[in-house]
PDB file of N, CA, C and O in Angstrom:
ATOM      1  N   VAL A 410      50.487 -14.707 -20.338  1.00 79.00           N
ATOM      2  CA  VAL A 410      49.822 -15.791 -20.614  1.00 79.00           C
ATOM      3  C   VAL A 410      50.540 -16.552 -22.062  1.00 79.00           C
ATOM      4  O   VAL A 410      50.592 -17.861 -21.902  1.00 79.00           O
ATOM      5  N   ALA A 411      50.615 -15.819 -23.056  1.00 86.00           N
ATOM      6  CA  ALA A 411      51.012 -16.448 -24.170  1.00 86.00           C
ATOM      7  C   ALA A 411      52.535 -16.741 -24.061  1.00 86.00           C
ATOM      8  O   ALA A 411      53.089 -17.928 -24.573  1.00 86.00           O
ATOM      9  N   GLY A 412      53.297 -16.146 -23.116  1.00 81.00           N
ATOM     10  CA  GLY A 412      54.659 -16.602 -22.906  1.00 81.00           C
ATOM     11  C   GLY A 412      54.682 -17.928 -22.186  1.00 81.00           C
ATOM     12  O   GLY A 412      55.593 -18.803 -22.436  1.00 81.00           O
ATOM     13  N   VAL A 413      53.766 -18.008 -21.237  1.00 77.00           N
ATOM     14  CA  VAL A 413      53.719 -19.085 -20.329  1.00 77.00           C
ATOM     15  C   VAL A 413      52.961 -20.432 -21.242  1.00 77.00           C
ATOM     16  O   VAL A 413      53.595 -21.592 -21.152  1.00 77.00           O
ATOM     17  N   PHE A 414      52.051 -20.181 -21.976  1.00 81.00           N
ATOM     18  CA  PHE A 414      51.819 -21.158 -23.006  1.00 81.00           C
ATOM     19  C   PHE A 414      52.922 -21.573 -23.811  1.00 81.00           C
ATOM     20  O   PHE A 414      52.853 -22.914 -24.287  1.00 81.00           O
ATOM     21  N   SER A 415      53.382 -20.777 -24.751  1.00 84.00           N
ATOM     22  CA  SER A 415      54.440 -20.826 -25.619  1.00 84.00           C
ATOM     23  C   SER A 415      55.512 -21.640 -25.006  1.00 84.00           C
ATOM     24  O   SER A 415      56.300 -22.847 -25.541  1.00 84.00           O
ATOM     25  N   ALA A 416      55.868 -21.283 -23.795  1.00 79.00           N
ATOM     26  CA  ALA A 416      57.131 -22.032 -22.993  1.00 79.00           C
ATOM     27  C   ALA A 416      56.777 -23.479 -22.668  1.00 79.00           C
ATOM     28  O   ALA A 416      57.440 -24.464 -22.658  1.00 79.00           O
ATOM     29  N   ALA A 417      55.237 -23.811 -22.202  1.00 77.00           N
ATOM     30  CA  ALA A 417      54.807 -25.190 -21.821  1.00 77.00           C
ATOM     31  C   ALA A 417      54.834 -25.779 -23.155  1.00 77.00           C
ATOM     32  O   ALA A 417      55.276 -27.303 -23.009  1.00 77.00           O
ATOM     33  N   LEU A 418      54.360 -25.277 -24.089  1.00 79.00           N
ATOM     34  CA  LEU A 418      54.198 -26.185 -25.446  1.00 79.00           C
ATOM     35  C   LEU A 418      55.676 -26.498 -26.004  1.00 79.00           C
ATOM     36  O   LEU A 418      55.872 -27.674 -26.329  1.00 79.00           O
ATOM     37  N   ALA A 419      56.700 -25.335 -25.757  1.00 83.00           N
ATOM     38  CA  ALA A 419      57.902 -25.999 -26.282  1.00 83.00           C
ATOM     39  C   ALA A 419      58.720 -26.764 -25.524  1.00 83.00           C
ATOM     40  O   ALA A 419      59.260 -28.046 -25.866  1.00 83.00           O
ATOM     41  N   TYR A 420      58.643 -26.676 -24.348  1.00 77.00           N
ATOM     42  CA  TYR A 420      58.820 -27.721 -23.225  1.00 77.00           C
ATOM     43  C   TYR A 420      58.609 -29.129 -23.450  1.00 77.00           C
ATOM     44  O   TYR A 420      59.131 -30.163 -23.438  1.00 77.00           O
ATOM     45  N   GLY A 421      57.148 -29.088 -23.564  1.00 73.00           N
ATOM     46  CA  GLY A 421      56.224 -30.653 -23.834  1.00 73.00           C
ATOM     47  C   GLY A 421      56.831 -31.202 -25.099  1.00 73.00           C
ATOM     48  O   GLY A 421      57.217 -32.534 -24.943  1.00 73.00           O
ATOM     49  N   ALA A 422      56.838 -30.204 -26.291  1.00 76.00           N
ATOM     50  CA  ALA A 422      57.178 -31.047 -27.368  1.00 76.00           C
ATOM     51  C   ALA A 422      58.787 -31.179 -27.568  1.00 76.00           C
ATOM     52  O   ALA A 422      59.139 -32.355 -28.313  1.00 76.00           O
ATOM     53  N   SER A 423      59.577 -30.763 -26.618  1.00 80.00           N
ATOM     54  CA  SER A 423      61.027 -31.022 -26.856  1.00 80.00           C
ATOM     55  C   SER A 423      61.231 -32.190 -25.982  1.00 80.00           C
ATOM     56  O   SER A 423      62.570 -32.991 -26.322  1.00 80.00           O
ATOM     57  N   HIS A 424      60.600 -32.739 -25.198  1.00 75.00           N
ATOM     58  CA  HIS A 424      60.900 -33.907 -24.493  1.00 75.00           C
ATOM     59  C   HIS A 424      60.192 -35.086 -25.178  1.00 75.00           C
ATOM     60  O   HIS A 424      59.207 -35.258 -25.756  1.00 75.00           O
ATOM     61  N   SER A 425      61.078 -36.131 -25.066  1.00 69.00           N
ATOM     62  CA  SER A 425      60.506 -37.447 -25.918  1.00 69.00           C
ATOM     63  C   SER A 425      59.262 -37.945 -25.130  1.00 69.00           C
ATOM     64  O   SER A 425      59.254 -38.020 -24.016  1.00 69.00           O
ATOM     65  N   PHE A 426      58.336 -38.795 -25.940  1.00 72.00           N
ATOM     66  CA  PHE A 426      57.152 -39.190 -25.438  1.00 72.00           C
ATOM     67  C   PHE A 426      56.899 -40.310 -26.521  1.00 72.00           C
ATOM     68  O   PHE A 426      57.086 -40.357 -27.641  1.00 72.00           O
ATOM     69  N   ASN A 427      56.176 -41.238 -26.022  1.00 77.00           N
ATOM     70  CA  ASN A 427      55.643 -42.195 -26.961  1.00 77.00           C
ATOM     71  C   ASN A 427      54.078 -42.315 -27.222  1.00 77.00           C
ATOM     72  O   ASN A 427      53.626 -42.699 -28.065  1.00 77.00           O
ATOM     73  N   THR A 428      53.364 -41.701 -26.124  1.00 83.00           N
ATOM     74  CA  THR A 428      52.206 -41.878 -26.361  1.00 83.00           C
ATOM     75  C   THR A 428      51.491 -39.976 -25.981  1.00 83.00           C
ATOM     76  O   THR A 428      52.237 -39.424 -25.635  1.00 83.00           O
ATOM     77  N   ARG A 429      50.007 -40.012 -26.259  1.00 82.00           N
ATOM     78  CA  ARG A 429      49.457 -38.633 -26.198  1.00 82.00           C
ATOM     79  C   ARG A 429      49.530 -38.345 -24.741  1.00 82.00           C
ATOM     80  O   ARG A 429      49.478 -37.288 -24.386  1.00 82.00           O
ATOM     81  N   GLN A 430      49.385 -39.427 -23.922  1.00 85.00           N
ATOM     82  CA  GLN A 430      49.303 -39.202 -22.488  1.00 85.00           C
ATOM     83  C   GLN A 430      50.728 -39.088 -21.938  1.00 85.00           C
ATOM     84  O   GLN A 430      50.688 -37.592 -21.019  1.00 85.00           O
ATOM     85  N   GLN A 431      51.821 -39.262 -22.465  1.00 81.00           N
ATOM     86  CA  GLN A 431      53.143 -38.820 -21.989  1.00 81.00           C
ATOM     87  C   GLN A 431      53.269 -37.202 -22.411  1.00 81.00           C
ATOM     88  O   GLN A 431      53.860 -36.399 -21.680  1.00 81.00           O
ATOM     89  N   LEU A 432      52.802 -37.174 -23.794  1.00 81.00           N
ATOM     90  CA  LEU A 432      52.897 -35.537 -24.367  1.00 81.00           C
ATOM     91  C   LEU A 432      51.954 -34.577 -23.307  1.00 81.00           C
ATOM     92  O   LEU A 432      52.266 -33.604 -23.066  1.00 81.00           O
ATOM     93  N   LEU A 433      50.861 -35.028 -22.889  1.00 83.00           N
ATOM     94  CA  LEU A 433      49.969 -33.935 -22.328  1.00 83.00           C
ATOM     95  C   LEU A 433      50.558 -34.086 -20.857  1.00 83.00           C
ATOM     96  O   LEU A 433      50.564 -32.954 -20.289  1.00 83.00           O
ATOM     97  N   GLY A 434      51.023 -34.930 -20.271  1.00 83.00           N
ATOM     98  CA  GLY A 434      51.602 -34.940 -19.214  1.00 83.00           C
ATOM     99  C   GLY A 434      52.881 -34.298 -18.894  1.00 83.00           C
ATOM    100  O   GLY A 434      53.102 -33.041 -17.844  1.00 83.00           O
ATOM    101  N   SER A 435      53.519 -34.143 -19.896  1.00 82.00           N
ATOM    102  CA  SER A 435      54.748 -33.226 -19.829  1.00 82.00           C
ATOM    103  C   SER A 435      54.321 -31.720 -20.084  1.00 82.00           C
ATOM    104  O   SER A 435      54.879 -30.974 -19.436  1.00 82.00           O
ATOM    105  N   MET A 436      53.379 -31.643 -21.011  1.00 82.00           N
ATOM    106  CA  MET A 436      52.789 -30.284 -21.221  1.00 82.00           C
ATOM    107  C   MET A 436      52.104 -29.802 -19.589  1.00 82.00           C
ATOM    108  O   MET A 436      52.579 -28.454 -19.654  1.00 82.00           O
ATOM    109  N   ILE A 437      51.496 -30.546 -19.097  1.00 85.00           N
ATOM    110  CA  ILE A 437      50.767 -30.034 -18.209  1.00 85.00           C
ATOM    111  C   ILE A 437      52.064 -29.619 -17.114  1.00 85.00           C
ATOM    112  O   ILE A 437      51.862 -28.650 -16.188  1.00 85.00           O
ATOM    113  N   SER A 438      53.002 -30.840 -16.723  1.00 84.00           N
ATOM    114  CA  SER A 438      53.978 -30.106 -15.675  1.00 84.00           C
ATOM    115  C   SER A 438      54.886 -28.904 -16.259  1.00 84.00           C
ATOM    116  O   SER A 438      55.000 -28.066 -15.462  1.00 84.00           O
ATOM    117  N   ALA A 439      54.970 -28.891 -17.599  1.00 84.00           N
ATOM    118  CA  ALA A 439      55.726 -27.751 -17.937  1.00 84.00           C
ATOM    119  C   ALA A 439      54.886 -26.468 -17.923  1.00 84.00           C
ATOM    120  O   ALA A 439      55.250 -25.585 -17.197  1.00 84.00           O
ATOM    121  N   PHE A 440      53.697 -26.489 -17.893  1.00 85.00           N
ATOM    122  CA  PHE A 440      52.691 -25.326 -17.722  1.00 85.00           C
ATOM    123  C   PHE A 440      52.645 -25.107 -16.433  1.00 85.00           C
ATOM    124  O   PHE A 440      53.044 -24.057 -15.917  1.00 85.00           O
ATOM    125  N   LEU A 441      52.750 -26.041 -15.350  1.00 88.00           N
ATOM    126  CA  LEU A 441      52.900 -25.574 -13.900  1.00 88.00           C
ATOM    127  C   LEU A 441      54.219 -25.067 -13.477  1.00 88.00           C
ATOM    128  O   LEU A 441      54.232 -24.272 -12.684  1.00 88.00           O
ATOM    129  N   PHE A 442      55.413 -25.697 -13.996  1.00 86.00           N
ATOM    130  CA  PHE A 442      56.664 -25.219 -13.783  1.00 86.00           C
ATOM    131  C   PHE A 442      56.833 -23.725 -14.462  1.00 86.00           C
ATOM    132  O   PHE A 442      57.676 -22.824 -13.591  1.00 86.00           O
ATOM    133  N   THR A 443      56.230 -23.493 -15.349  1.00 84.00           N
ATOM    134  CA  THR A 443      56.407 -22.343 -16.198  1.00 84.00           C
ATOM    135  C   THR A 443      55.829 -20.972 -15.229  1.00 84.00           C
ATOM    136  O   THR A 443      56.297 -19.953 -14.942  1.00 84.00           O
ATOM    137  N   ILE A 444      54.423 -21.585 -14.734  1.00 86.00           N
ATOM    138  CA  ILE A 444      53.765 -20.478 -13.992  1.00 86.00           C
ATOM    139  C   ILE A 444      54.538 -20.223 -12.568  1.00 86.00           C
ATOM    140  O   ILE A 444      54.566 -19.521 -12.071  1.00 86.00           O
ATOM    141  N   ALA A 445      54.898 -21.530 -11.967  1.00 90.00           N
ATOM    142  CA  ALA A 445      55.726 -21.528 -10.854  1.00 90.00           C
ATOM    143  C   ALA A 445      56.770 -20.512 -10.968  1.00 90.00           C
ATOM    144  O   ALA A 445      57.109 -19.673  -9.719  1.00 90.00           O
ATOM    145  N   TYR A 446      57.727 -20.655 -11.934  1.00 89.00           N
ATOM    146  CA  TYR A 446      58.556 -19.577 -12.419  1.00 89.00           C
ATOM    147  C   TYR A 446      58.233 -18.236 -12.508  1.00 89.00           C
ATOM    148  O   TYR A 446      58.849 -17.529 -11.939  1.00 89.00           O
ATOM    149  N   ALA A 447      57.422 -18.119 -13.026  1.00 86.00           N
ATOM    150  CA  ALA A 447      56.651 -16.886 -13.285  1.00 86.00           C
ATOM    151  C   ALA A 447      56.273 -16.075 -12.000  1.00 86.00           C
ATOM    152  O   ALA A 447      56.490 -14.934 -11.623  1.00 86.00           O
ATOM    153  N   PHE A 448      55.827 -17.115 -10.979  1.00 91.00           N
ATOM    154  CA  PHE A 448      55.621 -16.415  -9.617  1.00 91.00           C
ATOM    155  C   PHE A 448      56.699 -16.288  -8.702  1.00 91.00           C
ATOM    156  O   PHE A 448      57.174 -15.297  -7.853  1.00 91.00           O
ATOM    157  N   THR A 449      57.760 -17.094  -8.770  1.00 92.00           N
ATOM    158  CA  THR A 449      58.987 -16.979  -7.966  1.00 92.00           C
ATOM    159  C   THR A 449      60.054 -16.561  -8.449  1.00 92.00           C
ATOM    160  O   THR A 449      61.093 -15.811  -7.816  1.00 92.00           O
ATOM    161  N   GLY A 450      60.327 -16.284  -9.647  1.00 92.00           N
ATOM    162  CA  GLY A 450      61.639 -15.748 -10.534  1.00 92.00           C
ATOM    163  C   GLY A 450      62.677 -16.722 -10.316  1.00 92.00           C
ATOM    164  O   GLY A 450      63.935 -16.473 -10.640  1.00 92.00           O
ATOM    165  N   SER A 451      62.433 -17.906  -9.777  1.00 93.00           N
ATOM    166  CA  SER A 451      63.677 -18.780  -9.278  1.00 93.00           C
ATOM    167  C   SER A 451      63.602 -20.218  -9.876  1.00 93.00           C
ATOM    168  O   SER A 451      62.440 -20.926 -10.192  1.00 93.00           O
ATOM    169  N   LEU A 452      64.667 -20.629 -10.562  1.00 90.00           N
ATOM    170  CA  LEU A 452      64.671 -22.157 -11.223  1.00 90.00           C
ATOM    171  C   LEU A 452      65.206 -23.055 -10.333  1.00 90.00           C
ATOM    172  O   LEU A 452      64.901 -24.404 -10.518  1.00 90.00           O
ATOM    173  N   TRP A 453      65.967 -22.754  -9.488  1.00 94.00           N
ATOM    174  CA  TRP A 453      66.560 -23.666  -8.518  1.00 94.00           C
ATOM    175  C   TRP A 453      65.796 -24.777  -7.971  1.00 94.00           C
ATOM    176  O   TRP A 453      65.839 -26.026  -8.066  1.00 94.00           O
ATOM    177  N   TRP A 454      64.532 -24.238  -7.431  1.00 93.00           N
ATOM    178  CA  TRP A 454      63.857 -25.275  -6.506  1.00 93.00           C
ATOM    179  C   TRP A 454      63.031 -26.126  -7.653  1.00 93.00           C
ATOM    180  O   TRP A 454      62.911 -27.262  -7.531  1.00 93.00           O
ATOM    181  N   LEU A 455      62.728 -25.533  -8.711  1.00 91.00           N
ATOM    182  CA  LEU A 455      62.119 -26.121  -9.829  1.00 91.00           C
ATOM    183  C   LEU A 455      62.878 -27.248 -10.518  1.00 91.00           C
ATOM    184  O   LEU A 455      62.449 -28.379 -10.807  1.00 91.00           O
ATOM    185  N   MET A 456      64.281 -27.118 -10.517  1.00 91.00           N
ATOM    186  CA  MET A 456      65.148 -27.949 -11.051  1.00 91.00           C
ATOM    187  C   MET A 456      65.276 -29.044 -10.202  1.00 91.00           C
ATOM    188  O   MET A 456      65.598 -30.233 -10.432  1.00 91.00           O
ATOM    189  N   LEU A 457      65.473 -28.802  -8.766  1.00 94.00           N
ATOM    190  CA  LEU A 457      65.530 -30.071  -8.021  1.00 94.00           C
ATOM    191  C   LEU A 457      64.185 -30.856  -7.814  1.00 94.00           C
ATOM    192  O   LEU A 457      64.463 -32.285  -7.829  1.00 94.00           O
ATOM    193  N   ILE A 458      62.992 -30.272  -8.185  1.00 91.00           N
ATOM    194  CA  ILE A 458      61.849 -31.086  -8.075  1.00 91.00           C
ATOM    195  C   ILE A 458      61.940 -31.856  -9.425  1.00 91.00           C
ATOM    196  O   ILE A 458      61.441 -33.092  -9.364  1.00 91.00           O
ATOM    197  N   HIS A 459      62.289 -31.162 -10.490  1.00 88.00           N
ATOM    198  CA  HIS A 459      62.410 -31.927 -11.982  1.00 88.00           C
ATOM    199  C   HIS A 459      63.221 -33.208 -11.804  1.00 88.00           C
ATOM    200  O   HIS A 459      63.071 -34.362 -12.137  1.00 88.00           O
ATOM    201  N   ILE A 460      64.689 -32.882 -10.980  1.00 92.00           N
ATOM    202  CA  ILE A 460      65.502 -34.019 -10.857  1.00 92.00           C
ATOM    203  C   ILE A 460      64.778 -35.357 -10.073  1.00 92.00           C
ATOM    204  O   ILE A 460      64.922 -36.325 -10.235  1.00 92.00           O
ATOM    205  N   ALA A 461      64.256 -34.672  -8.829  1.00 93.00           N
ATOM    206  CA  ALA A 461      63.566 -35.757  -8.008  1.00 93.00           C
ATOM    207  C   ALA A 461      62.503 -36.825  -8.501  1.00 93.00           C
ATOM    208  O   ALA A 461      62.595 -37.770  -8.629  1.00 93.00           O
ATOM    209  N   THR A 462      61.743 -36.054  -9.525  1.00 88.00           N
ATOM    210  CA  THR A 462      60.763 -36.790 -10.370  1.00 88.00           C
ATOM    211  C   THR A 462      61.528 -37.632 -11.363  1.00 88.00           C
ATOM    212  O   THR A 462      61.128 -38.669 -11.563  1.00 88.00           O
ATOM    213  N   VAL A 463      62.660 -37.191 -11.874  1.00 85.00           N
ATOM    214  CA  VAL A 463      63.165 -38.222 -12.824  1.00 85.00           C
ATOM    215  C   VAL A 463      63.681 -39.421 -12.260  1.00 85.00           C
ATOM    216  O   VAL A 463      63.735 -40.565 -12.641  1.00 85.00           O
ATOM    217  N   ILE A 464      64.765 -39.413 -11.359  1.00 91.00           N
ATOM    218  CA  ILE A 464      65.172 -40.129 -10.345  1.00 91.00           C
ATOM    219  C   ILE A 464      63.876 -41.120  -9.871  1.00 91.00           C
ATOM    220  O   ILE A 464      64.120 -42.327  -9.843  1.00 91.00           O
ATOM    221  N   THR A 465      62.728 -40.478  -9.545  1.00 89.00           N
ATOM    222  CA  THR A 465      61.674 -41.591  -8.735  1.00 89.00           C
ATOM    223  C   THR A 465      61.284 -42.378  -9.980  1.00 89.00           C
ATOM    224  O   THR A 465      61.035 -43.366  -9.795  1.00 89.00           O
ATOM    225  N   GLY A 466      60.817 -41.748 -10.975  1.00 83.00           N
ATOM    226  CA  GLY A 466      60.506 -42.375 -12.162  1.00 83.00           C
ATOM    227  C   GLY A 466      61.358 -43.395 -12.631  1.00 83.00           C
ATOM    228  O   GLY A 466      60.995 -44.741 -12.902  1.00 83.00           O
ATOM    229  N   SER A 467      62.814 -43.253 -12.668  1.00 85.00           N
ATOM    230  CA  SER A 467      63.672 -44.062 -13.063  1.00 85.00           C
ATOM    231  C   SER A 467      63.553 -45.516 -12.250  1.00 85.00           C
ATOM    232  O   SER A 467      63.604 -46.416 -12.722  1.00 85.00           O
ATOM    233  N   MET A 468      63.437 -45.100 -10.857  1.00 84.00           N
ATOM    234  CA  MET A 468      63.406 -46.085  -9.944  1.00 84.00           C
ATOM    235  C   MET A 468      62.621 -46.860  -9.999  1.00 84.00           C
ATOM    236  O   MET A 468      62.452 -48.150  -9.959  1.00 84.00           O
ATOM    237  N   VAL A 469      61.259 -46.305 -10.156  1.00 83.00           N
ATOM    238  CA  VAL A 469      60.076 -47.276 -10.359  1.00 83.00           C
ATOM    239  C   VAL A 469      59.754 -48.180 -11.724  1.00 83.00           C
ATOM    240  O   VAL A 469      59.487 -49.167 -11.467  1.00 83.00           O
ATOM    241  N   SER A 470      60.279 -47.268 -12.731  1.00 81.00           N
ATOM    242  CA  SER A 470      60.561 -48.385 -13.781  1.00 81.00           C
ATOM    243  C   SER A 470      61.410 -49.457 -13.973  1.00 81.00           C
ATOM    244  O   SER A 470      61.168 -50.515 -14.254  1.00 81.00           O
ATOM    245  N   TYR A 471      62.510 -49.066 -13.090  1.00 80.00           N
ATOM    246  CA  TYR A 471      63.537 -50.351 -12.960  1.00 80.00           C
ATOM    247  C   TYR A 471      62.791 -51.420 -12.181  1.00 80.00           C
ATOM    248  O   TYR A 471      62.961 -52.438 -12.446  1.00 80.00           O
ATOM    249  N   HIS A 472      62.246 -51.049 -11.209  1.00 76.00           N
ATOM    250  CA  HIS A 472      61.545 -52.055 -10.363  1.00 76.00           C
ATOM    251  C   HIS A 472      60.432 -52.728 -11.075  1.00 76.00           C
ATOM    252  O   HIS A 472      60.280 -54.233 -11.084  1.00 76.00           O
ATOM    253  N   MET A 473      59.570 -52.203 -11.797  1.00 75.00           N
ATOM    254  CA  MET A 473      58.665 -52.676 -12.615  1.00 75.00           C
ATOM    255  C   MET A 473      58.980 -53.638 -13.423  1.00 75.00           C
ATOM    256  O   MET A 473      58.400 -54.826 -13.979  1.00 75.00           O
ATOM    257  N   ALA A 474      60.264 -53.072 -14.175  1.00 79.00           N
ATOM    258  CA  ALA A 474      60.663 -53.860 -15.502  1.00 79.00           C
ATOM    259  C   ALA A 474      61.481 -55.188 -14.533  1.00 79.00           C
ATOM    260  O   ALA A 474      61.607 -56.256 -15.367  1.00 79.00           O
ATOM    261  N   ASN A 475      61.842 -55.232 -13.466  1.00 76.00           N
ATOM    262  CA  ASN A 475      62.365 -56.607 -12.834  1.00 76.00           C
ATOM    263  C   ASN A 475      61.424 -57.134 -11.914  1.00 76.00           C
ATOM    264  O   ASN A 475      61.790 -57.592 -10.694  1.00 76.00           O
ATOM    265  N   GLY A 476      59.969 -57.197 -12.227  1.00 72.00           N
ATOM    266  CA  GLY A 476      59.297 -57.881 -11.362  1.00 72.00           C
ATOM    267  C   GLY A 476      58.650 -57.217 -10.153  1.00 72.00           C
ATOM    268  O   GLY A 476      58.069 -57.933  -9.484  1.00 72.00           O
ATOM    269  N   GLY A 477      58.759 -55.987 -10.135  1.00 68.00           N
ATOM    270  CA  GLY A 477      58.384 -55.159  -9.016  1.00 68.00           C
ATOM    271  C   GLY A 477      59.170 -55.383  -7.676  1.00 68.00           C
ATOM    272  O   GLY A 477      60.243 -56.041  -7.751  1.00 68.00           O
ATOM    273  N   LEU A 478      58.958 -54.705  -6.544  1.00 64.00           N
ATOM    274  CA  LEU A 478      59.458 -54.833  -5.580  1.00 64.00           C
ATOM    275  C   LEU A 478      59.099 -56.502  -4.865  1.00 64.00           C
ATOM    276  O   LEU A 478      57.729 -56.785  -4.582  1.00 64.00           O
ATOM    277  N   LYS A 479      60.016 -57.323  -4.199  1.00 65.00           N
ATOM    278  CA  LYS A 479      59.655 -58.218  -3.554  1.00 65.00           C
ATOM    279  C   LYS A 479      59.489 -58.078  -2.238  1.00 65.00           C
ATOM    280  O   LYS A 479      60.353 -57.419  -1.468  1.00 65.00           O
ATOM    281  N   VAL A 480      58.368 -58.644  -1.457  1.00 59.00           N
ATOM    282  CA  VAL A 480      58.097 -58.785  -0.077  1.00 59.00           C
ATOM    283  C   VAL A 480      58.034 -60.085   0.269  1.00 59.00           C
ATOM    284  O   VAL A 480      57.290 -60.783  -0.001  1.00 59.00           O
ATOM    285  N   SER A 481      58.826 -60.436   1.321  1.00 65.00           N
ATOM    286  CA  SER A 481      58.687 -61.765   1.774  1.00 65.00           C
ATOM    287  C   SER A 481      57.261 -61.938   2.779  1.00 65.00           C
ATOM    288  O   SER A 481      56.528 -61.210   2.837  1.00 65.00           O
ATOM    289  N   ALA A 482      56.963 -63.071   2.850  1.00 66.00           N
ATOM    290  CA  ALA A 482      55.718 -63.638   3.542  1.00 66.00           C
ATOM    291  C   ALA A 482      55.651 -63.003   4.906  1.00 66.00           C
ATOM    292  O   ALA A 482      54.853 -62.458   5.164  1.00 66.00           O
ATOM    293  N   ASP A 483      56.675 -62.807   5.741  1.00 68.00           N
ATOM    294  CA  ASP A 483      56.978 -62.385   7.023  1.00 68.00           C
ATOM    295  C   ASP A 483      56.767 -61.028   6.913  1.00 68.00           C
ATOM    296  O   ASP A 483      55.987 -60.357   7.762  1.00 68.00           O
ATOM    297  N   GLU A 484      57.474 -59.990   5.862  1.00 65.00           N
ATOM    298  CA  GLU A 484      57.160 -58.716   5.813  1.00 65.00           C
ATOM    299  C   GLU A 484      55.784 -58.564   5.338  1.00 65.00           C
ATOM    300  O   GLU A 484      55.238 -57.289   6.123  1.00 65.00           O
ATOM    301  N   HIS A 485      55.283 -59.156   4.588  1.00 61.00           N
ATOM    302  CA  HIS A 485      53.726 -58.892   4.250  1.00 61.00           C
ATOM    303  C   HIS A 485      52.839 -59.135   5.447  1.00 61.00           C
ATOM    304  O   HIS A 485      52.244 -58.288   5.669  1.00 61.00           O
ATOM    305  N   ALA A 486      53.123 -60.082   6.270  1.00 67.00           N
ATOM    306  CA  ALA A 486      52.201 -60.335   7.634  1.00 67.00           C
ATOM    307  C   ALA A 486      52.583 -59.033   8.240  1.00 67.00           C
ATOM    308  O   ALA A 486      51.526 -58.493   9.186  1.00 67.00           O
ATOM    309  N   GLU A 487      53.762 -58.555   8.692  1.00 70.00           N
ATOM    310  CA  GLU A 487      54.152 -57.304   9.537  1.00 70.00           C
ATOM    311  C   GLU A 487      53.291 -56.099   8.983  1.00 70.00           C
ATOM    312  O   GLU A 487      52.603 -55.497   9.688  1.00 70.00           O
ATOM    313  N   ILE A 488      53.242 -55.891   7.587  1.00 70.00           N
ATOM    314  CA  ILE A 488      52.770 -54.645   6.834  1.00 70.00           C
ATOM    315  C   ILE A 488      51.147 -54.830   6.829  1.00 70.00           C
ATOM    316  O   ILE A 488      50.471 -53.999   7.347  1.00 70.00           O
ATOM    317  N   VAL A 489      50.527 -56.255   6.973  1.00 71.00           N
ATOM    318  CA  VAL A 489      49.151 -56.188   7.215  1.00 71.00           C
ATOM    319  C   VAL A 489      48.712 -55.791   8.641  1.00 71.00           C
ATOM    320  O   VAL A 489      47.923 -55.348   8.901  1.00 71.00           O
ATOM    321  N   LYS A 490      49.539 -56.541   9.554  1.00 74.00           N
ATOM    322  CA  LYS A 490      49.271 -56.332  11.099  1.00 74.00           C
ATOM    323  C   LYS A 490      49.381 -54.940  11.255  1.00 74.00           C
ATOM    324  O   LYS A 490      48.529 -54.261  12.224  1.00 74.00           O
ATOM    325  N   ALA A 491      50.457 -54.080  10.824  1.00 76.00           N
ATOM    326  CA  ALA A 491      50.644 -52.679  10.989  1.00 76.00           C
ATOM    327  C   ALA A 491      49.188 -51.986  10.626  1.00 76.00           C
ATOM    328  O   ALA A 491      48.999 -50.877  11.378  1.00 76.00           O
ATOM    329  N   ALA A 492      48.775 -52.377   9.318  1.00 73.00           N
ATOM    330  CA  ALA A 492      47.890 -51.573   8.771  1.00 73.00           C
ATOM    331  C   ALA A 492      46.409 -51.764   9.605  1.00 73.00           C
ATOM    332  O   ALA A 492      45.466 -50.776   9.653  1.00 73.00           O
ATOM    333  N   ASP A 493      46.335 -52.856  10.335  1.00 66.00           N
ATOM    334  CA  ASP A 493      45.013 -53.144  11.283  1.00 66.00           C
ATOM    335  C   ASP A 493      44.991 -52.414  12.507  1.00 66.00           C
ATOM    336  O   ASP A 493      44.972 -51.258  12.969  1.00 66.00           O
TER     337      ASP A 493
END
């Protein structure tokens, strides 16, 4: 238990963060990843998940910084129609 907590704390503290929420989120994900490693003994699938979350987060940040995703009126109408 002490090893899992120490690893999660070190991981969370070593990643850059601007707010307490970012630090807390990093520490929680580190805690979950550390527990997952303790149960499986494999880092490969955890590294793939980490890479996927970084890429996804980067893409979302890019789109948000550039005005979000643009949807034309026709596309919007199709989305609404499909939801009905």
